[in-house]
CSV table of C-alpha atoms and ligand atoms in Angstrom, one decimal:
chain,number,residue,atom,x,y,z
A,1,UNK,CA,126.4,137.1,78.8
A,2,UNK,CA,123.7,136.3,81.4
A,3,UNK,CA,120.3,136.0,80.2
A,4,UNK,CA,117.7,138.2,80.9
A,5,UNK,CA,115.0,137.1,83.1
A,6,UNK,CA,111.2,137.6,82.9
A,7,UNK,CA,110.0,135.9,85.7
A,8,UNK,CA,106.1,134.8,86.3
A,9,UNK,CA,104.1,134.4,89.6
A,10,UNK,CA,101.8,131.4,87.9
A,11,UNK,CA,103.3,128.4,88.5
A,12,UNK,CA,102.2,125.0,87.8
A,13,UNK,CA,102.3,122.5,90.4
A,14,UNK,CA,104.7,120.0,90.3
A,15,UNK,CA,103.5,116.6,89.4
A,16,UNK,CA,103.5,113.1,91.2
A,17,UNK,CA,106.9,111.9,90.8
A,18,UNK,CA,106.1,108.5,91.2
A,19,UNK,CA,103.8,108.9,88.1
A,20,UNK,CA,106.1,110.2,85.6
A,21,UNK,CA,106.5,109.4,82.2
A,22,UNK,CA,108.5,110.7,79.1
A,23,UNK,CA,108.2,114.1,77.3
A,24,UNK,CA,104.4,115.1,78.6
A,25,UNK,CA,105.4,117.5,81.2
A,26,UNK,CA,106.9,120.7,81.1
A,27,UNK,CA,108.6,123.5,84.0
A,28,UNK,CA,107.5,126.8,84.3
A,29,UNK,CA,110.6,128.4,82.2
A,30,UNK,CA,112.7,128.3,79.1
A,31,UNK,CA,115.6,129.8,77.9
A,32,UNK,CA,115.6,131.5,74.4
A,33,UNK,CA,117.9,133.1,71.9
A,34,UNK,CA,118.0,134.7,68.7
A,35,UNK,CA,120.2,134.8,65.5
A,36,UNK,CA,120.4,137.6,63.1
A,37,UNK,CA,123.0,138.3,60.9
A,38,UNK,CA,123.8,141.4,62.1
A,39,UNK,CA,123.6,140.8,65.6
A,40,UNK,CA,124.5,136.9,66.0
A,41,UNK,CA,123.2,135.0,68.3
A,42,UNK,CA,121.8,137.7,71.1
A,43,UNK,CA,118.7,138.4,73.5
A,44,UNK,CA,119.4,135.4,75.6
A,45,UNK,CA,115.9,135.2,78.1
A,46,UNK,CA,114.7,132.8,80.5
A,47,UNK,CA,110.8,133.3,79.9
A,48,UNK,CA,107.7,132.0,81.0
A,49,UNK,CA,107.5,128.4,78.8
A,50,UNK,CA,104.8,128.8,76.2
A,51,UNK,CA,104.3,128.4,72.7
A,52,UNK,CA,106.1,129.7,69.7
A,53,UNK,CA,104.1,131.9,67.6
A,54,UNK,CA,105.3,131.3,64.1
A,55,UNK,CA,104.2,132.5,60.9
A,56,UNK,CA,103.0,129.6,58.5
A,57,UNK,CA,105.5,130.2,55.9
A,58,UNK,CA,108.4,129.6,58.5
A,59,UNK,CA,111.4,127.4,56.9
A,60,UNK,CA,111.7,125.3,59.9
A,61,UNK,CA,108.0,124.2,59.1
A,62,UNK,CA,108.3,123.7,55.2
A,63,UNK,CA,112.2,122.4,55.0
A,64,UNK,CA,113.2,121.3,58.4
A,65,UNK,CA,116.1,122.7,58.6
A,66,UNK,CA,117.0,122.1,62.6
A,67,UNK,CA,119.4,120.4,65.4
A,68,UNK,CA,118.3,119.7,69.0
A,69,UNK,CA,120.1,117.7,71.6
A,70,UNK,CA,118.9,115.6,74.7
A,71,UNK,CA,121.1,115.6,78.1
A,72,UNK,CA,119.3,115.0,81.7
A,73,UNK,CA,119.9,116.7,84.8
A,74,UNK,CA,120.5,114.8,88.1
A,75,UNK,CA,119.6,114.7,91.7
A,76,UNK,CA,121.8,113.0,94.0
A,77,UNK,CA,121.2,111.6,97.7
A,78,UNK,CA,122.5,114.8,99.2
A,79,UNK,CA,120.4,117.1,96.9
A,80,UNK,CA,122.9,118.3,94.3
A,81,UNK,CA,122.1,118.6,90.6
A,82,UNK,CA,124.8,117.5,88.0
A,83,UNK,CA,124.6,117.2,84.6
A,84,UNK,CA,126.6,114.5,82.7
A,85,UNK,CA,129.2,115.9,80.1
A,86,UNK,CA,127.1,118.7,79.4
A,87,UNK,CA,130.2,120.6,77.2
A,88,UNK,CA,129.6,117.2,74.5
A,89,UNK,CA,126.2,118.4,74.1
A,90,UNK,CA,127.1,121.5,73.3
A,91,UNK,CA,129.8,120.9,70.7
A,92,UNK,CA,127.5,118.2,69.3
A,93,UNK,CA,124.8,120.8,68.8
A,94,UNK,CA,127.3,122.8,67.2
A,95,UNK,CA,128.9,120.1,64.9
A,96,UNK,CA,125.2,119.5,64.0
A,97,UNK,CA,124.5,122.9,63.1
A,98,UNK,CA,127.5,122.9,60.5
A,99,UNK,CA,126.1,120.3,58.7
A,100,UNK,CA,122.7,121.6,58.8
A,101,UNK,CA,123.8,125.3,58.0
A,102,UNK,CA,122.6,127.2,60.9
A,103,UNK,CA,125.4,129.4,62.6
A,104,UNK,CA,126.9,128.2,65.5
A,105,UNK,CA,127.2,129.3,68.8
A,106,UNK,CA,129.8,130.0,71.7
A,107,UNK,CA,129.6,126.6,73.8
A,108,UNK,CA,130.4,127.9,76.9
A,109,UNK,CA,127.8,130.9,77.0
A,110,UNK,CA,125.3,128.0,75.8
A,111,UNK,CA,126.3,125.9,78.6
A,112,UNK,CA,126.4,128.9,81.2
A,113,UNK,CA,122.8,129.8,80.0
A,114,UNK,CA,121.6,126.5,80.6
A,115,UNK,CA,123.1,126.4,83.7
A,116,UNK,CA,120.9,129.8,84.2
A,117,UNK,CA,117.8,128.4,83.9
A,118,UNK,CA,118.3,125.3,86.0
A,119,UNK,CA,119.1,127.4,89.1
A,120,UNK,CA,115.8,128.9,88.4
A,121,UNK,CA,113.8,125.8,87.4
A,122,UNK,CA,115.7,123.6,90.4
A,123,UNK,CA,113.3,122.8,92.1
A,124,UNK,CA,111.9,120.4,89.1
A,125,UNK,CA,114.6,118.3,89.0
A,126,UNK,CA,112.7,114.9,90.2
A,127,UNK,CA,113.8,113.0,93.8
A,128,UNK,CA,112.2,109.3,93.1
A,129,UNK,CA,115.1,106.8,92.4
A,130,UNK,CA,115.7,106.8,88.5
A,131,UNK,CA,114.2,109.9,87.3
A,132,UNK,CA,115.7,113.7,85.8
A,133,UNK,CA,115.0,116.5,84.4
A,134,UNK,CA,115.4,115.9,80.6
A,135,UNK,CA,116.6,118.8,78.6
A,136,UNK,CA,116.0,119.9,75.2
A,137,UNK,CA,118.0,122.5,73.6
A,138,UNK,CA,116.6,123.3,70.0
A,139,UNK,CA,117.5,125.4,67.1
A,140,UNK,CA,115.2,126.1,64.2
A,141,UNK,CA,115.4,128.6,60.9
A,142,UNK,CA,112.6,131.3,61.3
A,143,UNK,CA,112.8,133.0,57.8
A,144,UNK,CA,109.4,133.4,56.7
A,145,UNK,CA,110.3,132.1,53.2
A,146,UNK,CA,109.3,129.6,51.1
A,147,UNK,CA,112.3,129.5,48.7
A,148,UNK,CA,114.9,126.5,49.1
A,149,UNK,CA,118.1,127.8,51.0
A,150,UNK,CA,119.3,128.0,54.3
A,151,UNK,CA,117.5,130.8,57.0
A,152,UNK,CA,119.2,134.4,58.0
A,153,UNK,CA,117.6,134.0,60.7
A,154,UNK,CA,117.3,131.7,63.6
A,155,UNK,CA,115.7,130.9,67.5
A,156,UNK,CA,117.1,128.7,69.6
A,157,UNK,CA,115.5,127.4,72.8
A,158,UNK,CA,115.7,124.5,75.8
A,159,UNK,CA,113.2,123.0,77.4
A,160,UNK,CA,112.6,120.9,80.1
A,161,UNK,CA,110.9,118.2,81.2
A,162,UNK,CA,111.0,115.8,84.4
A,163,UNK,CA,110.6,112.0,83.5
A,164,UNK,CA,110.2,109.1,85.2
A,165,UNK,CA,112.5,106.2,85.5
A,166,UNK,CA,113.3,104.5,82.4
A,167,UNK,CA,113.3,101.1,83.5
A,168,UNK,CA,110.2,102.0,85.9
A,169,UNK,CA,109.4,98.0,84.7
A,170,UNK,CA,112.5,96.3,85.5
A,171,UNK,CA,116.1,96.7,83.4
A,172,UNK,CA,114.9,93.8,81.2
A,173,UNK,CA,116.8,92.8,77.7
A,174,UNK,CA,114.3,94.1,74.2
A,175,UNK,CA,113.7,92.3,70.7
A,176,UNK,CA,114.8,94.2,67.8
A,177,UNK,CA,114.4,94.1,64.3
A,178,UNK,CA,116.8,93.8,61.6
A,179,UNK,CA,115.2,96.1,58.3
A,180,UNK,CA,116.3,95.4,55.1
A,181,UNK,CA,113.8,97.5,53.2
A,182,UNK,CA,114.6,100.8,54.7
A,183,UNK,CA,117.7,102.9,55.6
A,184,UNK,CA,117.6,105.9,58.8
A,185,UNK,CA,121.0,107.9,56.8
A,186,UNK,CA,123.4,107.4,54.0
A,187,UNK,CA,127.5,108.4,54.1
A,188,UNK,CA,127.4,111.9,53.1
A,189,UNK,CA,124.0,112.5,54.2
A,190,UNK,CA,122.6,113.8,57.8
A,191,UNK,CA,123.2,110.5,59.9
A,192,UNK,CA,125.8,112.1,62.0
A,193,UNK,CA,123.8,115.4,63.0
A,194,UNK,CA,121.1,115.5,65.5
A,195,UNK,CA,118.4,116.4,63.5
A,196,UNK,CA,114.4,116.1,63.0
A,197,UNK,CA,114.8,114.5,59.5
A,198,UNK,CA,117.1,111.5,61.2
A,199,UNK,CA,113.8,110.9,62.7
A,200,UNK,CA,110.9,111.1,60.2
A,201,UNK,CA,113.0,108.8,58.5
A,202,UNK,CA,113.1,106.4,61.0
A,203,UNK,CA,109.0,106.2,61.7
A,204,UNK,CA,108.1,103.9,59.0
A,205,UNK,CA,110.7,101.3,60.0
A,206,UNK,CA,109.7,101.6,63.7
A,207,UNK,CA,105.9,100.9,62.7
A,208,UNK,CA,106.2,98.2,60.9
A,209,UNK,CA,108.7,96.9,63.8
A,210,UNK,CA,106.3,97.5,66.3
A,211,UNK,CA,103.5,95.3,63.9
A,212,UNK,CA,106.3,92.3,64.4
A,213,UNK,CA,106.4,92.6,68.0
A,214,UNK,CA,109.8,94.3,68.1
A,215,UNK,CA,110.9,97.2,70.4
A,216,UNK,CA,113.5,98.7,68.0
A,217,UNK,CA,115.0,98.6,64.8
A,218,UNK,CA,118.7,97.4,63.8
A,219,UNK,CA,119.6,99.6,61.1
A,220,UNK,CA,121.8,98.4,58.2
A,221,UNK,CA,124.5,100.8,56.2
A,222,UNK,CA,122.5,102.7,53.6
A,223,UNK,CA,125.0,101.6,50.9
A,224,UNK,CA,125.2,98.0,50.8
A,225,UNK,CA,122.7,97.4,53.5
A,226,UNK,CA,125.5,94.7,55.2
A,227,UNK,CA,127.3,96.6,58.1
A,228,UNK,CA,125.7,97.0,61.2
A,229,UNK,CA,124.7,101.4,62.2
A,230,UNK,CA,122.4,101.9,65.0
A,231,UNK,CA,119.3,100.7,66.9
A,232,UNK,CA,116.4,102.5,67.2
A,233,UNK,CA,118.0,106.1,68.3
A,234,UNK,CA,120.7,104.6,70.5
A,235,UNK,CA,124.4,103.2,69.3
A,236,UNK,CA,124.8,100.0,69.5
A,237,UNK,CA,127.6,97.4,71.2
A,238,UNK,CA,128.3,94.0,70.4
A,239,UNK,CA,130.3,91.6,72.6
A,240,UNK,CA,132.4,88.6,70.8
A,241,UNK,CA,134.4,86.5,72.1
A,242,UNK,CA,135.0,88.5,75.1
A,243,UNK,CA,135.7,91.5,72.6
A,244,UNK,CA,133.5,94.8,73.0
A,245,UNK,CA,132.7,96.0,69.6
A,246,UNK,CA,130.8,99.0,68.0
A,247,UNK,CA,130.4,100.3,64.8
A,248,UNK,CA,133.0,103.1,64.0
A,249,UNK,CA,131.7,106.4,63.3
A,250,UNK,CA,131.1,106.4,59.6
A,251,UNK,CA,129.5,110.0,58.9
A,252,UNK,CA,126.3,108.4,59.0
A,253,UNK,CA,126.0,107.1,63.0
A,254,UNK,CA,125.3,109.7,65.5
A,255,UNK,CA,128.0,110.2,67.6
A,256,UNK,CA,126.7,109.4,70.8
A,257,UNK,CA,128.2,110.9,74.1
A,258,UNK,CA,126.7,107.7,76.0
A,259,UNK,CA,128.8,105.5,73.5
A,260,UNK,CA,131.7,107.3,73.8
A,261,UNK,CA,131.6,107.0,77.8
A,262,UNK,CA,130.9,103.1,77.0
A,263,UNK,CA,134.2,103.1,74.9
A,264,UNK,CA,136.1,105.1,78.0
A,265,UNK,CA,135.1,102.9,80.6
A,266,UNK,CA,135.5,99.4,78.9
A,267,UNK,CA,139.4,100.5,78.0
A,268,UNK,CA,139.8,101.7,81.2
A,269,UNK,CA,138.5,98.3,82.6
A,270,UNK,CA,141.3,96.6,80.4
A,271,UNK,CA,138.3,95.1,78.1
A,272,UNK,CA,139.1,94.6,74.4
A,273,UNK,CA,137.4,97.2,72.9
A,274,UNK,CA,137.3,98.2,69.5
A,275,UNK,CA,135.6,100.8,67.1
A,276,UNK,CA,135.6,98.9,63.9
A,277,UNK,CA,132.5,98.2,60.7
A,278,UNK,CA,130.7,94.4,61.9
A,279,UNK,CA,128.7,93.6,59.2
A,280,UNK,CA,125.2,91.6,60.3
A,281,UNK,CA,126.7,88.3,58.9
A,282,UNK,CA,129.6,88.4,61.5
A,283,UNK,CA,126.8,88.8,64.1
A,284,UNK,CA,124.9,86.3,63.0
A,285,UNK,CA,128.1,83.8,62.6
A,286,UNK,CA,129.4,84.4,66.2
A,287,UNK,CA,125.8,83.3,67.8
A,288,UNK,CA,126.2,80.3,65.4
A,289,UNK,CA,129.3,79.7,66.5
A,290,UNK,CA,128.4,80.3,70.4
A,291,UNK,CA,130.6,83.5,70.3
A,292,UNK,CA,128.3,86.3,70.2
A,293,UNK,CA,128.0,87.0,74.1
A,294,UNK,CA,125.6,90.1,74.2
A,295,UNK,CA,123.8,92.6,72.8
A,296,UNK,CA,123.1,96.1,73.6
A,297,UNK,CA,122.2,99.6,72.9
A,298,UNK,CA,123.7,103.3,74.4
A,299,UNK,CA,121.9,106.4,74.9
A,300,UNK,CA,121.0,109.2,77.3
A,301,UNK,CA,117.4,107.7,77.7
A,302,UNK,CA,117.9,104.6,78.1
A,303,UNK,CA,121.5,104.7,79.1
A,304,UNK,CA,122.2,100.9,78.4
A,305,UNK,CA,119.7,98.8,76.6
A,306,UNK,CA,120.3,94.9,76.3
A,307,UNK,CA,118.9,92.9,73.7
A,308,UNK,CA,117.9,89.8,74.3
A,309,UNK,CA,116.6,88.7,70.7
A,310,UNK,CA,117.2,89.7,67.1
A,311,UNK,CA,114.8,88.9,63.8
A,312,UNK,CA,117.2,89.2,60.5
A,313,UNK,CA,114.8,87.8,57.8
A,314,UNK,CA,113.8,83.9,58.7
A,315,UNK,CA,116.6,84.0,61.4
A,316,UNK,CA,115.3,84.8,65.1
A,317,UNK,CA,118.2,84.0,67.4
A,318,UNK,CA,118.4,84.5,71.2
A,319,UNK,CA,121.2,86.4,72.9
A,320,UNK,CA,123.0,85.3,75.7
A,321,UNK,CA,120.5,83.4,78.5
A,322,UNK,CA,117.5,85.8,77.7
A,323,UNK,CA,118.7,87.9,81.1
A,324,UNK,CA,120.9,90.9,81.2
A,325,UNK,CA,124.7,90.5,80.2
A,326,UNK,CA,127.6,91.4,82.9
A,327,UNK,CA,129.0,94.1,80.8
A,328,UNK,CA,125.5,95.8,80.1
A,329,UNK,CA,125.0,95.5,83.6
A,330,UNK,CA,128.3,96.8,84.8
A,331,UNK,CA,127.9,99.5,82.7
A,332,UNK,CA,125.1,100.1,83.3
A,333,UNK,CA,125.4,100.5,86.8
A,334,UNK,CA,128.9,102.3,86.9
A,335,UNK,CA,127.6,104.7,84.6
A,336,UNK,CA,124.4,105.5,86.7
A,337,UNK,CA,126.5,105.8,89.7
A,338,UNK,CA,128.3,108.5,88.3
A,339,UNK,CA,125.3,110.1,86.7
A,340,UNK,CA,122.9,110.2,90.6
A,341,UNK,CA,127.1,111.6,92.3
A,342,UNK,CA,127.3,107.4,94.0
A,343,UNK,CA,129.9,106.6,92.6
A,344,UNK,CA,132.9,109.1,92.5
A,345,UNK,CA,133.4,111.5,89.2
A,346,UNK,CA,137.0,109.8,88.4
A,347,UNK,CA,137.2,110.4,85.2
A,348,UNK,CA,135.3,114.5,84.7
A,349,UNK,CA,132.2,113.7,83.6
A,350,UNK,CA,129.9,115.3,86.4
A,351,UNK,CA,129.3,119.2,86.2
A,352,UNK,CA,127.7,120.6,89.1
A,353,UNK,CA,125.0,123.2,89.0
B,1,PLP,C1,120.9,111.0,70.4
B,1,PLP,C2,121.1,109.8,69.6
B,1,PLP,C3,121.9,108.7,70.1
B,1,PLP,C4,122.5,108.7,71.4
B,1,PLP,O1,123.3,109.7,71.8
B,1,PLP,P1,123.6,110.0,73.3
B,1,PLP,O2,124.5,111.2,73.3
B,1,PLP,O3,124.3,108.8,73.9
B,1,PLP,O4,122.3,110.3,74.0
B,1,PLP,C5,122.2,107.7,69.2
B,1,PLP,N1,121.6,107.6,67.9
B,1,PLP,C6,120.8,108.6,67.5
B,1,PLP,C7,120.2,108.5,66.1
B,1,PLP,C8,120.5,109.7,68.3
B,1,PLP,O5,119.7,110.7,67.9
């Protein structure tokens, strides 16, 4: 099912790539699709990009019910675009959608239709060392209804956006901060979906974070507010003792596809690696103890983020020698590699456009 294409001859001009930042910009296109109940998900269009005219009694705007997901297209030295585990995305979005109530769709069509509108918008897709194309498919309930249930009816679009390199000001270690007052998702709740709600919950942490002087927040389990979750919007990886630890997936942690590609490549480096609850006290005993090694976050943004300190109430301790960690750093790197085609695609990960 190819989408239908309404093409445009007013073009924006493409911007300074050596000025880019995150999430201001946007290409010329999008793709969009629609769900009905009688027809499914159907009229899949690449269209000029522009906004959504939306009644104001539309769910999405009262209840928030909605999933998006963020993956980045590449350009490597010989001009290619790849995207990194795209399919992941797509069976994320879906797993999301479950829990969220809104119909799923057919991954590879999703995929294929993405793949659509990159041939078109290609020529967006950043050169300057470190940047992409970052893409956001979305799906949001359109019923104009202001009762409490789920939407009949659904739109789902992608979006994209060139952005600049992350670490445009060196790959240097953050200071986050351990909350205690507030929780981002419970067990049984929305932690594990991609979804706008994860986020408004997180805001009032992040600001108060931000007052201290801290980049991100640690977030603690929402039960007993003792087991280490996430940081910020990225997973997060301890290293003790030589052993590479992250929490295990809980049904409140997103699962992220960057962690998960962490995970691969540290077993397949013969690391010991484990998926296992660390509560913040075992942290916070190993850097007593001179265990606690390093420090540091995964996500499609950032890709690897090391932490160099860490505030838990009084406590302030420093991780490692304040510089980045060699497994951050190798990680980092491989994973980069394989992301910009450097390094070959050994283990699957790369699909070309
Ligand atoms: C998206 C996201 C991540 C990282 O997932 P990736 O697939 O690695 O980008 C981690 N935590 C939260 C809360 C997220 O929304």
């Amino acid at each position: 099912m190819e989408p239908t294409i309404i093409s445009t001859d007013r073009l924006k001009a493409k911007p300074d790539e050596t000025k880019l930042g995150f999430g201001t910009l946007f290409t010329d296109y999008m793709l969009n699709m629609d769900y009905h109940p009688d027809k499914g998900w159907h009229n899949s269009r690449i269209e000029p990009y522009g906004p959504i005219p939306m009644d104001p009694s539309t769910m999405v705007l009262h209840y928030g019910q909605a999933v998006f997901e963020g993956l980045k297209a590449y350009r490597t030295d010989s001009g290619a675009i790849q995207l990194f585990r795209p399919q992941a995305n797509f069976k994320r979005l879906n797993r999301s959608s479950h829990l969220l109530c809104i119909p799923e769709m057919d991954e590879a069509a999703a995929l294929e239709g993405l793949k659509a509108l990159l041939r078109i918008e290609k020529d967006w897709v950043p050169r300057a060392a470190g940047t992409s194309l970052y893409i956001r498919p979305t799906i949001v309930a359109t019923d104009p209804f202001l009762g409490v249930r789920s939407s009949n009816t659904y739109r789902y679009f992608v979006i994209l956006s060139p952005v600049g390199a992350y670490y445009a000001a060196g790959f240097n270690p953050v200071k986050i901060w351990v909350t205690r007052g507030h929780v981002r998702a419970v067990r049984g709740g929305l932690g594990e979906a991609k979804t706008p709600a994860n986020y408004a919950a997180s805001l009032y942490a992040a600001d108060i974070a931000h007052k201290k002087g801290y980049t991100q927040v640690l977030w603690l389990d929402g039960v007993e507010q003792k087991y280490i979750e996430e940081v910020g919007a990225m997973n997060i990886f301890f290293v003790i003792d030589d052993e590479i630890v992250t929490p295990a997936l809980n049904g409140s942690i997103l699962p992220g596809i960057t962690r998960d590609s962490v995970l691969a490549l540290s077993r397949s480096w013969g690391l010991k690696t484990s998926e296992r609850r660390i509560s913040i006290d075992e942290v916070m005993a190993a850097h007593a103890s001179g265990k606690l090694q390093e420090i540091f976050g995964s996500g499609t943004a950032a890709v690897i983020s090391p932490v160099g300190e860490l505030k838990y109430g009084d406590q302030i301790i420093s991780v490692g020698d304040g510089t980045v960690g060699p497994v951050a750093n190798r990680m980092y790197h491989y994973l980069t590699d394989i992301q910009y085609g450097k390094a070959p695609d050994t283990l699957g990960w790369i699909e070309r456009i």
